[in-house]
C-alpha cells in the first residue's frame, strides 16, 4: 500500500512538471519609530508594484514574486538581523533603506553572493563596480545630488556662481556629511563660498543655524536632512523669511511630510530627485485596478502617489527589470541571487522601456556595467506648490559633474579596495 | 555697537525663548517626581500622545481606524467633522485624565512601596506601550497642528531693534506665546500647590506618603491628580513643539532636552525647571554662537549636558532642589 501511494505521489509530481519557487524580494522596512512617516510610503510602493506584477502579469517571467517584509525601525542592528534572518529564503536583492545598514551589509552581501541596491543613499563610492561587486547605487548617489544642486543653480544663474554664498544645513551624521567634500571641490571650481552648518540629531532645535543664516544671508541654502530635521528647517526658513525658491533639499528632504507642517509658508521649496512625482502615469491606472480596488494594497493603501511611495515603486520596478534581465541572460525564469546580480549589472533603462512599463518620463535613462554600478547620474529638481499640495518636476534629469565626482569615487573606492585586498575584476 | 555684540544679544534672547520651551517639558517631570519620587521616563511620549490625540480629535479622525478596518473589512478613517481647537483641547485633557487614571489603576498602584528604580523601569515600559498605542490609535504619519498660534518673525521687535541697533532682532511669535503660557502655567501650578486643599495634599504626599495616609489623604487620588496635571503640561508642550515641527514620533525625543534642565534646576522645584531651562537655553545658544564655528558646530546637545554636569558637581541637588541630608 505504502509503495503504491509513493508511486502515485511521484507520478503526480512528475506530471505537474518542475515547481518554480517564488522570486523573493525582501523589504527591510521601517513602519515604526521616529522615521516611520518616511518608511511606510516607500514600503507600500515597493510591495504594491510586486503585487501588481503578480496580479496583472502572473509575476516575472511566469514566476510569482514574494515580498518578505522585515521591520528594521531604521536601526542598524535590527537591519542586520533582518538580513541574517531572510537571506536563506532565496532573497534576490536587498534594499536596506539606511546608510548605516548599508555599510554593515556591504561585506556580508559580498561574502554571501547576494546583490544589494542602495538607490540614492549608502556608500557613494559603491558606484565603482570594479571594487564593489555586489553593491549597486543606480541611478544616482549623494555626490550626484550635490553636483545636481550646483548644476541647477548654475543653470538658473546664467552659469555663474562666482562670489555667491551657499550654505549647507546638514544632519550631523555620516549621511549629512556626505556632500561636503564634493561641494568643497565644486566651490573651488565655480568660485562660490560654502558655509557648512551642522544640525544635531534629531534636529528639533535649529534656532542657532537659522539665526546664522539670517545674519550671513547666503544666496542659496542646500539641505541634507531627514525626519523631523526637514520639517523644522522648512518652518525656520519660513520664519526668517528666507526665499523658499532658493532653498533646495536632497531627495530625502523632499516629500510631502517635509513641507505640509509649514503650510502655505513652504510654497516654492525645492528638492532634488531621481524620479518623477504624482500619479499621472499609466501604471497608476493598473495599480488602481489590480491592487487598490482589489483590496490588495500594502499598509492602509492611502500612500499611492506620494513622493516616497513613488520612490518605493520605482525601486521595485528597477528590481523587477533586473530580474527580467537575469532571466534573459541565463535562460531560466527561476533565478538565483548570483543571476540577479548579473541582471543588475547588465540593466539598461531606456525611455522606450519606461513607456512600455507605463512610466513615461518617470525616471532618467541609464545603463549599468561592470565598472559602473551607479548608472548615468542624472538628477532633476522638484518644487512644492503649497496651495495645491503637490510636487512638480521643474527640470529635466540632467547630467552631474563626472569630472569632479569621478576622481572622488576612485579615491574612496581605491582606499576600500586596498584595505580589503580587493583586486580588479572588470 | 559692534556687530558681534548685537548678534550675541539676539542669540541670548532666542536662548531664553528656547529655554522656556525646554522648561515646559521639564515641568512635567518635576510634578510627578515631586509628588511620588518617580522619574517619569514616559513624559516625552505623553507629550507626543497628547499632541496626536489633539490633532486626531480636531480632524475628526477615527481612533484605531487601521485596526478596525483590518478586523472588520471596513474603510472608515474620519467621522466627517472637525472639532474647534478649544473644545479639542478640553477633550484631549479628558483623555489625559483617563490615561492618568489607567496608569495609576493598572501600573503604579501595584508598585507602591517598590524601589525607585523599579518605578523608573515601569515608566520605561509605559513609554514604549504609549508609543505603540499612539501609533495604533492615530497612525504614524506626520500631522499638521494648527490651534491658531502665531508663527514667524515678530515685526515689532524687528523694527524696534533695527531703530536702536541698526539690526532687527529675530524673535519667533510662537516663542513669545510659549513664554507667556509658561509663565501662566508656573503661576497657576504654584498657586495650586500653595493655596488649594488638593495642592497642599499633594505636597503632604510628596513629603511623606505614610504621614499623608495617616491623616486621611487618598494616595490614589493624589497620584491620579498629579499624573493628570503632568498630562496637561505634556499637552501644552506637545502643542508648542508640535506647532513648530508637525506632530510626529520625534516629539517624544524632546524629553532629551529636559534632562539637562532637570539636572541643573533640580528634580523637585517648579521655579528650578524654569530657571534651569533659561540657563540651558542661553548657555547652549551662546556657546554655539561663540565657540561653535571654531569646533565645527553642532555643540548644543552636548554642551547642555556639560553645563548641567558643572552645576551638578557643585550642587548635586540642582539649583533649587531640596538638599539631601541623611543622618547615620
XYZ file of C-alpha atoms in Angstrom:
754
model
C 0.000 0.000 0.000
C 2.802 2.380 1.008
C 4.669 1.606 -2.208
C 1.509 2.263 -4.205
C 0.954 5.648 -2.544
C 4.580 6.642 -3.038
C 4.429 5.686 -6.706
C 1.253 7.714 -7.179
C 2.760 10.729 -5.468
C 5.908 10.514 -7.605
C 3.815 10.155 -10.746
C 1.695 13.186 -9.837
C 4.791 15.260 -9.150
C 6.335 14.291 -12.477
C 3.149 15.050 -14.348
C 2.956 18.532 -12.796
C 6.440 19.402 -14.029
C 9.074 21.365 -12.089
C 7.670 23.587 -9.329
C 9.078 27.109 -9.528
C 9.975 28.772 -6.261
C 8.739 32.338 -5.839
C 11.102 35.154 -6.697
C 11.828 36.586 -3.271
C 12.322 40.332 -2.784
C 12.956 41.157 0.875
C 11.785 44.546 2.090
C 13.764 45.917 5.018
C 11.124 48.415 6.005
C 10.591 50.756 8.924
C 6.943 51.202 9.701
C 7.638 52.082 13.334
C 9.955 54.502 15.112
C 10.958 58.109 14.514
C 11.230 57.744 10.739
C 8.089 55.669 10.144
C 6.400 58.507 8.263
C 9.082 58.118 5.580
C 9.388 54.342 5.775
C 5.716 53.477 5.340
C 5.108 55.001 1.887
C 8.342 53.533 0.487
C 7.478 50.060 1.790
C 3.931 50.358 0.413
C 5.143 51.392 -3.028
C 7.701 48.588 -3.094
C 5.149 45.938 -2.130
C 2.361 47.260 -4.361
C 4.454 47.075 -7.525
C 5.239 43.399 -6.951
C 1.568 42.746 -6.158
C 0.724 44.422 -9.472
C 3.168 42.168 -11.338
C 1.636 39.085 -9.726
C -1.967 40.109 -10.325
C -1.590 41.543 -13.824
C 1.312 39.595 -15.350
C 1.440 36.448 -13.240
C 4.773 37.506 -11.762
C 8.059 37.939 -13.598
C 8.647 35.552 -16.481
C 5.781 33.419 -15.229
C 7.161 33.072 -11.704
C 5.285 34.719 -8.870
C 7.077 37.310 -6.758
C 7.059 37.296 -2.995
C 7.907 40.262 -0.782
C 9.197 39.369 2.675
C 8.921 42.386 4.906
C 11.167 42.744 7.943
C 10.890 45.701 10.323
C 14.190 47.468 10.990
C 12.865 50.563 12.755
C 15.689 52.324 10.849
C 18.007 50.690 13.351
C 21.296 49.293 12.050
C 21.427 46.277 14.385
C 17.861 45.291 13.558
C 18.613 45.764 9.869
C 21.498 43.291 10.071
C 19.257 40.858 11.984
C 16.655 41.189 9.233
C 19.289 40.395 6.629
C 20.516 37.328 8.513
C 17.002 36.020 9.084
C 15.815 36.439 5.479
C 18.873 35.684 3.351
C 18.162 31.974 3.499
C 14.723 32.454 1.938
C 16.219 32.796 -1.530
C 16.335 36.583 -1.318
C 17.373 38.029 -4.662
C 18.286 41.619 -3.769
C 18.390 43.718 -0.608
C 17.356 47.358 -0.334
C 18.430 48.268 3.226
C 16.961 51.789 3.157
C 19.572 53.093 5.553
C 23.148 54.188 5.060
C 24.108 52.649 8.417
C 22.668 49.246 7.483
C 24.241 49.512 4.036
C 27.735 49.902 5.461
C 27.215 46.814 7.625
C 25.829 44.755 4.761
C 28.423 45.548 2.084
C 30.915 42.887 3.276
C 28.154 40.433 4.252
C 26.262 40.551 0.952
C 29.530 40.313 -0.973
C 30.554 37.219 1.005
C 27.086 35.665 0.616
C 26.879 36.492 -3.088
C 23.616 38.441 -2.764
C 23.305 41.797 -4.551
C 22.295 44.966 -2.743
C 20.692 48.059 -4.231
C 21.118 51.365 -2.373
C 19.250 53.849 -4.516
C 20.128 57.419 -3.569
C 21.808 56.510 -0.286
C 24.540 54.294 1.181
C 28.213 54.280 0.271
C 28.622 56.620 -2.674
C 31.824 55.065 -3.971
C 29.959 51.762 -4.433
C 29.347 53.194 -7.887
C 32.729 51.683 -8.724
C 31.612 48.162 -9.609
C 35.186 47.091 -10.132
C 35.589 47.226 -6.328
C 32.040 46.745 -5.045
C 30.945 43.655 -6.932
C 27.596 43.174 -5.199
C 26.559 46.735 -4.331
C 24.683 48.940 -6.784
C 23.554 52.540 -6.312
C 21.967 53.492 -9.635
C 20.500 55.811 -10.801
C 22.095 58.458 -8.528
C 24.068 58.902 -5.332
C 24.676 61.658 -2.774
C 27.582 63.175 -4.652
C 25.441 63.295 -7.778
C 22.898 65.088 -5.598
C 25.443 67.712 -4.524
C 26.573 68.229 -8.088
C 22.970 68.208 -9.362
C 22.079 71.029 -6.958
C 25.043 73.135 -8.072
C 24.323 72.434 -11.734
C 20.731 73.542 -11.234
C 21.936 76.749 -9.572
C 24.381 77.314 -12.429
C 21.536 76.836 -14.925
C 19.347 79.342 -13.135
C 22.142 81.888 -12.611
C 23.477 82.228 -16.145
C 26.165 79.642 -15.487
C 27.974 81.781 -12.940
C 28.099 81.224 -9.169
C 31.327 83.131 -8.508
C 31.081 85.340 -5.453
C 27.851 83.656 -4.310
C 27.460 82.212 -0.854
C 25.879 78.775 -0.449
C 25.012 77.371 2.975
C 24.679 73.637 3.582
C 22.410 72.754 6.507
C 23.128 69.114 7.242
C 22.253 66.337 9.661
C 25.339 65.957 11.840
C 25.943 62.328 10.884
C 27.818 60.319 8.277
C 24.825 60.751 5.969
C 24.659 64.506 6.392
C 28.399 64.945 5.855
C 28.386 63.011 2.540
C 28.100 66.027 0.203
C 30.668 68.251 1.934
C 33.763 67.046 0.079
C 32.017 67.257 -3.297
C 30.659 70.716 -2.526
C 34.119 71.866 -1.444
C 35.539 70.702 -4.779
C 32.699 72.375 -6.657
C 33.184 75.538 -4.606
C 36.806 75.695 -5.737
C 35.776 75.024 -9.348
C 32.935 77.547 -9.572
C 34.144 80.187 -7.126
C 31.287 80.196 -4.622
C 31.710 80.306 -0.854
C 30.467 77.258 1.056
C 29.251 77.551 4.646
C 28.510 74.238 6.374
C 26.008 74.305 9.255
C 25.572 71.017 11.146
C 22.345 70.216 12.995
C 22.428 67.697 15.813
C 20.105 64.688 15.778
C 17.129 64.679 15.746
C 17.017 68.317 14.622
C 14.060 69.687 16.535
C 16.018 72.733 17.632
C 17.725 74.682 14.813
C 17.429 78.245 16.008
C 21.204 78.830 16.071
C 21.685 77.649 12.493
C 18.851 79.771 11.099
C 19.891 82.844 13.049
C 23.279 82.468 11.416
C 21.645 82.130 8.002
C 19.658 85.274 8.725
C 22.858 87.119 9.682
C 25.035 85.787 6.839
C 22.324 85.962 4.169
C 23.606 83.169 1.883
C 22.321 83.345 -1.671
C 21.210 79.705 -1.547
C 20.666 77.086 1.124
C 21.092 73.362 0.493
C 19.848 70.802 2.990
C 20.838 67.212 3.758
C 18.215 66.354 6.371
C 15.970 63.508 7.402
C 12.979 63.114 9.673
C 11.950 65.977 11.923
C 15.011 67.981 10.878
C 13.381 68.626 7.496
C 10.088 69.933 8.839
C 11.779 72.199 11.379
C 14.217 73.551 8.784
C 11.438 74.437 6.348
C 9.498 76.115 9.168
C 12.547 78.040 10.402
C 13.351 79.159 6.855
C 9.788 80.440 6.583
C 10.096 82.156 9.978
C 13.150 84.164 8.943
C 11.504 84.802 5.562
C 14.230 83.097 3.621
C 13.144 82.902 -0.040
C 11.891 79.334 -0.469
C 12.823 79.174 -4.146
C 16.485 79.483 -3.065
C 16.202 76.610 -0.606
C 16.923 73.132 -2.057
C 16.849 69.841 -0.174
C 18.308 66.476 -1.111
C 15.762 63.828 -2.185
C 15.404 62.663 1.432
C 14.253 66.176 2.305
C 11.659 66.447 -0.413
C 8.478 64.586 0.448
C 5.029 65.785 1.461
C 5.965 65.036 5.079
C 8.630 67.710 4.966
C 6.527 70.610 3.749
C 2.956 70.053 4.918
C 3.544 71.085 8.563
C 4.747 74.543 7.450
C 1.555 75.099 5.417
C 1.499 77.941 2.887
C 4.889 79.167 4.114
C 6.588 76.193 2.450
C 5.418 77.250 -1.007
C 8.243 77.236 -3.571
C 10.618 74.990 -1.605
C 12.653 72.755 -3.914
C 14.133 69.290 -3.690
C 16.380 67.122 -5.807
C 15.049 63.903 -7.235
C 15.897 60.938 -9.433
C 12.302 60.017 -10.238
C 9.115 61.794 -11.148
C 6.239 62.684 -8.841
C 2.461 62.368 -8.852
C 0.151 59.743 -10.345
C -0.137 60.957 -13.916
C 1.355 57.788 -15.389
C -0.461 54.817 -16.950
C 0.946 52.357 -14.408
C -1.144 54.008 -11.703
C -4.331 53.040 -13.567
C -3.206 49.425 -13.383
C -2.291 49.827 -9.734
C -5.761 51.142 -9.003
C -7.436 48.310 -10.915
C -5.349 45.308 -9.871
C -4.094 46.337 -6.442
C -6.044 49.115 -4.728
C -9.572 48.300 -5.937
C -8.878 44.617 -5.383
C -8.148 45.373 -1.738
C -4.577 44.127 -2.078
C -2.726 47.385 -1.402
C 0.008 47.301 1.216
C -0.497 49.106 4.500
C -3.544 51.320 4.672
C -3.492 51.875 0.902
C -3.501 55.633 1.439
C 0.008 56.484 0.233
C -0.390 55.938 -3.513
C 1.256 58.741 -5.471
C 3.181 60.359 -2.635
C 6.852 61.101 -3.305
C 8.195 58.272 -1.166
C 5.568 55.808 -2.429
C 6.722 56.572 -5.955
C 10.322 56.005 -4.847
C 9.432 52.593 -3.443
C 7.541 51.744 -6.622
C 10.499 52.891 -8.741
C 12.904 50.740 -6.677
C 10.625 47.732 -7.163
C 10.363 48.391 -10.886
C 14.175 48.526 -11.213
C 14.471 45.281 -9.231
C 11.854 43.604 -11.431
C 13.564 44.777 -14.617
C 16.904 43.465 -13.352
C 15.230 40.123 -12.588
C 13.836 40.025 -16.147
C 17.307 40.770 -17.488
C 18.738 37.972 -15.339
C 16.129 35.540 -16.683
C 17.035 36.616 -20.213
C 20.798 36.251 -19.671
C 20.626 32.843 -18.002
C 17.687 31.427 -19.937
C 15.740 30.439 -16.862
C 12.834 32.011 -15.014
C 13.928 30.529 -11.713
C 16.875 32.820 -10.976
C 19.348 32.773 -8.106
C 20.886 35.804 -6.303
C 24.049 35.367 -8.390
C 21.988 35.525 -11.591
C 20.134 38.551 -10.212
C 23.479 40.282 -9.718
C 24.317 39.634 -13.365
C 20.941 41.063 -14.345
C 21.581 44.212 -12.321
C 24.999 44.640 -13.876
C 23.527 44.420 -17.370
C 20.491 46.595 -16.676
C 19.614 49.211 -19.247
C 16.728 51.597 -18.728
C 15.623 53.381 -21.881
C 12.725 55.768 -22.352
C 11.088 53.194 -24.643
C 11.213 50.651 -21.816
C 9.835 53.141 -19.293
C 6.963 53.951 -21.647
C 6.287 50.256 -22.163
C 6.098 49.856 -18.367
C 3.552 52.644 -18.079
C 6.106 55.058 -16.657
C 6.993 57.532 -19.430
C 9.437 60.207 -18.247
C 9.212 58.789 -14.732
C 12.954 58.429 -14.269
C 16.256 59.015 -16.016
C 17.541 56.712 -18.714
C 20.707 54.893 -17.692
C 22.745 51.766 -18.112
C 24.791 49.733 -15.665
C 28.059 47.945 -16.349
C 30.750 46.009 -14.525
C 32.703 49.223 -13.887
C 29.730 51.482 -13.339
C 27.193 50.366 -10.715
C 25.781 53.871 -10.347
C 24.171 54.490 -13.711
C 24.381 57.739 -15.617
C 23.955 60.050 -12.602
C 21.099 62.195 -13.880
C 19.370 64.399 -11.341
C 16.213 66.519 -11.523
C 14.597 69.175 -9.334
C 11.057 69.292 -7.934
C 9.157 72.192 -6.402
C 6.361 72.295 -3.830
C 3.067 74.028 -4.549
C 1.551 74.636 -1.120
C -1.844 75.712 -2.468
C -2.478 72.533 -4.427
C -0.325 70.453 -2.084
C 1.608 68.931 -4.969
C 5.203 68.477 -6.014
C 6.130 69.132 -9.653
C 9.209 68.201 -11.612
C 10.589 71.560 -12.773
C 13.706 70.403 -14.588
C 14.828 67.572 -16.800
C 17.012 64.811 -15.402
C 20.390 66.350 -16.108
C 23.958 65.090 -16.008
C 26.107 65.783 -12.971
C 29.773 66.743 -12.862
C 31.635 63.493 -13.554
C 34.947 65.350 -13.740
C 34.674 66.214 -10.057
C 32.815 63.147 -8.786
C 34.759 60.508 -10.747
C 38.148 61.120 -9.049
C 36.467 61.262 -5.623
C 34.813 57.899 -6.258
C 38.063 56.371 -7.469
C 39.891 57.713 -4.408
C 37.361 56.376 -1.891
C 36.778 53.020 -3.580
C 40.527 52.626 -4.106
C 41.097 53.058 -0.368
C 38.378 50.446 0.337
C 39.965 48.046 -2.166
C 43.387 48.438 -0.510
C 42.005 47.922 2.990
C 40.156 44.775 1.927
C 42.641 43.384 -0.619
C 40.141 43.563 -3.463
C 41.616 43.168 -6.928
C 40.268 44.410 -10.246
C 37.551 42.178 -11.721
C 36.259 44.105 -14.734
C 27.714 98.950 18.936
C 29.931 96.207 17.402
C 28.033 93.737 15.218
C 29.108 90.707 17.226
C 27.692 92.185 20.433
C 24.359 92.922 18.783
C 24.250 89.411 17.344
C 25.092 87.998 20.779
C 22.153 89.900 22.271
C 19.847 88.381 19.677
C 21.261 84.929 20.441
C 20.705 85.438 24.195
C 17.085 86.470 23.642
C 16.470 83.446 21.450
C 18.227 81.248 24.004
C 15.852 82.488 26.687
C 12.879 81.665 24.471
C 14.233 78.202 23.644
C 14.846 77.689 27.359
C 11.184 78.300 28.086
C 10.258 75.543 25.645
C 12.707 73.157 27.344
C 11.287 74.132 30.713
C 7.773 73.275 29.555
C 8.877 69.679 29.099
C 10.899 69.625 32.318
C 7.885 70.816 34.318
C 6.039 67.551 33.718
C 8.981 65.563 35.107
C 9.182 67.791 38.178
C 5.483 67.486 39.007
C 5.491 63.699 39.104
C 8.871 63.427 40.808
C 7.833 65.941 43.443
C 4.644 64.094 44.296
C 5.736 60.494 44.021
C 9.512 60.290 43.726
C 9.137 58.711 40.285
C 11.338 59.815 37.411
C 8.739 59.549 34.655
C 10.609 58.384 31.563
C 7.297 58.491 29.671
C 6.884 62.278 29.950
C 8.163 62.912 26.401
C 5.882 60.218 24.981
C 2.986 61.737 26.918
C 3.624 64.994 25.027
C 3.521 63.027 21.763
C 0.385 61.125 22.779
C -1.378 64.328 23.866
C -0.497 66.171 20.649
C -1.558 63.216 18.455
C -4.838 62.935 20.339
C -5.447 66.668 19.940
C -4.850 66.576 16.173
C -6.910 63.387 15.855
C -9.870 64.951 17.647
C -9.569 68.238 15.739
C -9.560 66.405 12.399
C -12.379 64.049 13.353
C -10.109 61.037 12.935
C -11.474 57.641 13.960
C -9.175 56.219 16.654
C -7.769 52.751 15.926
C -9.133 53.082 12.364
C -6.491 50.796 10.841
C -7.203 48.120 13.411
C -10.970 48.428 12.944
C -10.661 48.319 9.163
C -8.308 45.342 9.221
C -10.594 43.443 11.587
C -13.977 44.211 10.054
C -13.001 44.908 6.443
C -14.370 48.451 6.638
C -12.841 51.606 5.162
C -13.512 54.241 7.777
C -10.887 56.809 8.666
C -12.748 60.012 9.546
C -16.050 60.853 11.194
C -16.520 63.677 8.708
C -16.458 66.567 11.146
C -13.863 68.975 12.529
C -13.712 69.953 16.181
C -12.796 73.554 17.164
C -9.348 73.839 18.757
C -10.543 74.869 22.226
C -13.087 72.051 22.504
C -10.490 69.608 21.165
C -8.023 70.740 23.841
C -10.654 70.137 26.543
C -11.470 66.693 25.128
C -7.765 65.858 24.911
C -7.379 66.866 28.527
C -10.186 64.450 29.392
C -8.261 61.713 27.566
C -5.122 62.606 29.538
C -7.068 62.343 32.813
C -8.304 58.939 31.694
C -4.734 57.962 30.897
C -3.615 59.165 34.338
C -6.314 57.037 35.953
C -5.288 53.994 33.881
C -1.607 54.443 34.737
C -2.467 54.678 38.422
C -5.015 51.840 38.391
C -3.108 49.315 36.296
C 0.562 50.137 36.904
C 1.505 52.394 39.794
C -0.992 51.042 42.334
C 0.636 47.654 42.119
C 4.103 49.084 42.666
C 3.531 51.107 45.853
C 6.484 50.702 48.177
C 8.818 49.379 45.479
C 12.327 50.741 44.967
C 12.542 53.940 42.836
C 14.479 52.031 40.166
C 11.531 49.622 39.767
C 9.129 52.532 39.352
C 11.524 54.093 36.835
C 11.630 50.838 34.877
C 7.841 50.752 34.911
C 7.740 54.186 33.291
C 10.158 52.968 30.573
C 7.690 50.194 29.818
C 4.877 52.707 29.893
C 6.715 54.936 27.406
C 7.048 52.150 24.837
C 3.466 50.995 25.401
C 2.163 54.515 24.945
C 4.248 54.959 21.794
C 2.701 51.849 20.289
C -0.829 52.779 21.376
C -0.420 56.303 19.946
C 0.705 54.853 16.592
C -2.112 52.327 16.547
C -4.689 54.889 17.595
C -3.814 57.777 15.297
C -1.321 56.429 12.689
C 2.334 57.329 12.333
C 2.155 59.902 9.542
C 3.263 63.462 10.277
C 0.295 65.648 11.178
C -0.061 69.388 10.891
C -1.119 71.061 14.137
C -2.745 74.470 13.923
C -4.548 75.706 17.003
C -4.269 79.305 15.856
C -0.931 80.165 17.472
C 1.037 82.819 15.558
C 4.353 81.848 13.990
C 7.151 83.722 12.279
C 9.160 86.837 12.972
C 7.763 89.442 15.358
C 7.802 92.578 13.239
C 7.501 94.990 16.138
C 10.665 93.650 17.774
C 12.369 93.514 14.388
C 11.618 97.185 13.679
C 12.263 98.430 17.222
C 15.665 96.786 17.485
C 16.522 97.932 13.969
C 15.856 101.522 15.001
C 18.093 101.136 18.058
C 20.942 98.901 16.831
C 20.682 99.135 13.076
C 19.946 95.391 13.032
C 16.498 93.884 13.533
C 16.357 91.019 16.032
C 14.575 87.820 15.097
C 12.154 86.611 17.722
C 9.576 83.982 16.794
C 5.989 84.867 17.706
C 5.456 81.259 18.776
C 8.291 81.570 21.286
C 6.700 84.696 22.748
C 3.380 82.871 23.127
C 5.204 79.921 24.717
C 6.846 82.261 27.211
C 3.523 83.809 28.217
C 1.873 80.394 28.531
C 4.789 79.005 30.548
C 4.628 81.985 32.930
C 0.880 81.495 33.406
C 1.351 77.765 33.856
C 4.013 78.160 36.522
C 1.957 80.790 38.359
C -1.092 78.504 38.256
C 0.888 75.472 39.443
C 2.498 77.391 42.302
C -0.878 78.836 43.332
C -2.464 75.397 43.099
C 0.142 73.743 45.308
C 0.191 76.598 47.847
C -3.416 77.669 48.152
C -5.708 74.753 47.336
C -6.651 71.789 49.520
C -5.617 69.322 46.814
C -2.345 71.172 46.253
C -1.496 71.038 49.948
C -2.423 67.352 49.991
C -0.080 66.829 47.051
C 2.755 68.459 48.958
C 1.966 66.354 52.010
C 2.170 63.175 49.917
C 5.466 64.392 48.472
C 6.865 64.930 51.958
C 5.815 61.616 53.462
C 3.441 59.016 51.997
C 2.787 57.286 55.315
C 2.110 60.503 57.208
C -0.207 61.699 54.449
C -2.140 58.423 54.553
C -2.436 58.616 58.334
C -4.266 61.960 58.127
C -6.734 60.591 55.584
C -5.260 61.788 52.293
C -6.043 59.408 49.446
C -2.770 58.448 47.817
C -4.582 57.080 44.764
C -6.494 60.308 44.198
C -3.404 62.471 44.591
C -1.398 60.377 42.149
C -4.173 60.398 39.550
C -4.335 64.162 40.007
C -0.571 64.583 39.640
C -0.396 62.409 36.520
C -3.334 64.398 35.118
C -1.561 67.701 35.736
C 1.603 66.248 34.185
C -0.588 65.167 31.251
C -1.832 68.748 30.922
C 1.736 70.083 30.936
C 2.622 67.431 28.320
C -0.299 68.656 26.203
C 0.942 72.251 26.385
C 4.492 71.148 25.483
C 3.106 68.963 22.695
C 1.138 71.891 21.250
C 4.171 74.191 21.276
C 6.658 71.709 19.799
C 4.051 70.151 17.503
C 3.208 73.547 16.022
C 6.899 74.025 15.201
C 7.629 70.672 13.609
C 4.322 68.942 12.984
C 3.084 66.184 15.253
C 5.249 63.141 14.779
C 7.130 60.454 16.629
C 10.177 62.672 17.218
C 8.138 64.762 19.653
C 8.818 62.066 22.222
C 12.533 62.867 21.941
C 12.052 66.358 23.381
C 12.499 64.655 26.756
C 16.215 64.623 25.918
C 16.135 68.405 26.039
C 14.566 68.347 29.501
C 17.186 66.168 31.195
C 19.966 68.781 31.488
C 17.331 71.267 32.616
C 16.333 68.912 35.444
C 19.929 68.212 36.394
C 20.545 71.921 36.640
C 17.295 73.121 38.141
C 16.631 70.205 40.455
C 14.010 67.474 40.195
C 11.728 68.929 42.846
C 11.420 72.606 42.035
C 8.941 74.196 39.637
C 10.830 77.530 39.540
C 14.008 75.436 39.189
C 12.693 73.937 35.961
C 12.091 77.401 34.558
C 15.407 78.894 35.661
C 17.239 75.714 34.603
C 15.578 75.902 31.184
C 16.616 79.513 30.749
C 20.233 78.841 31.745
C 20.473 75.832 29.441
C 18.790 77.700 26.591
C 21.044 80.743 26.814
C 24.164 78.707 27.604
C 23.894 76.357 24.650
C 22.946 79.060 22.159
C 25.715 81.396 23.281
C 28.289 78.594 23.202
C 27.190 77.613 19.695
C 27.413 81.241 18.608
C 30.823 81.962 20.132
C 32.652 78.623 20.102
C 30.616 76.520 17.651
C 32.228 77.885 14.469
C 35.698 77.135 15.886
C 34.942 73.460 16.548
C 32.740 72.615 13.572
C 29.364 73.496 15.120
C 26.555 71.267 16.435
C 27.643 71.824 20.030
C 24.228 72.454 21.568
C 23.230 68.901 22.513
C 26.431 68.018 24.343
C 27.143 71.447 25.755
C 23.777 71.479 27.560
C 24.882 68.352 29.425
C 28.351 69.778 30.146
C 26.701 72.847 31.659
C 24.379 70.661 33.740
C 27.295 68.498 34.910
C 29.255 71.547 36.051
C 26.295 72.660 38.167
C 25.813 69.107 39.418
C 29.382 68.905 40.701
C 28.885 71.947 42.902
C 25.175 71.474 43.738
C 24.158 67.820 43.396
C 20.537 68.599 44.246
C 20.383 71.175 41.454
C 19.996 74.929 41.807
C 16.605 74.807 43.513
C 16.374 71.180 44.567
C 15.891 70.122 48.161
C 19.167 69.464 49.920
C 19.607 65.765 50.665
C 20.512 65.256 54.320
C 20.709 61.710 55.606
C 21.582 61.062 59.225
C 23.587 57.948 60.061
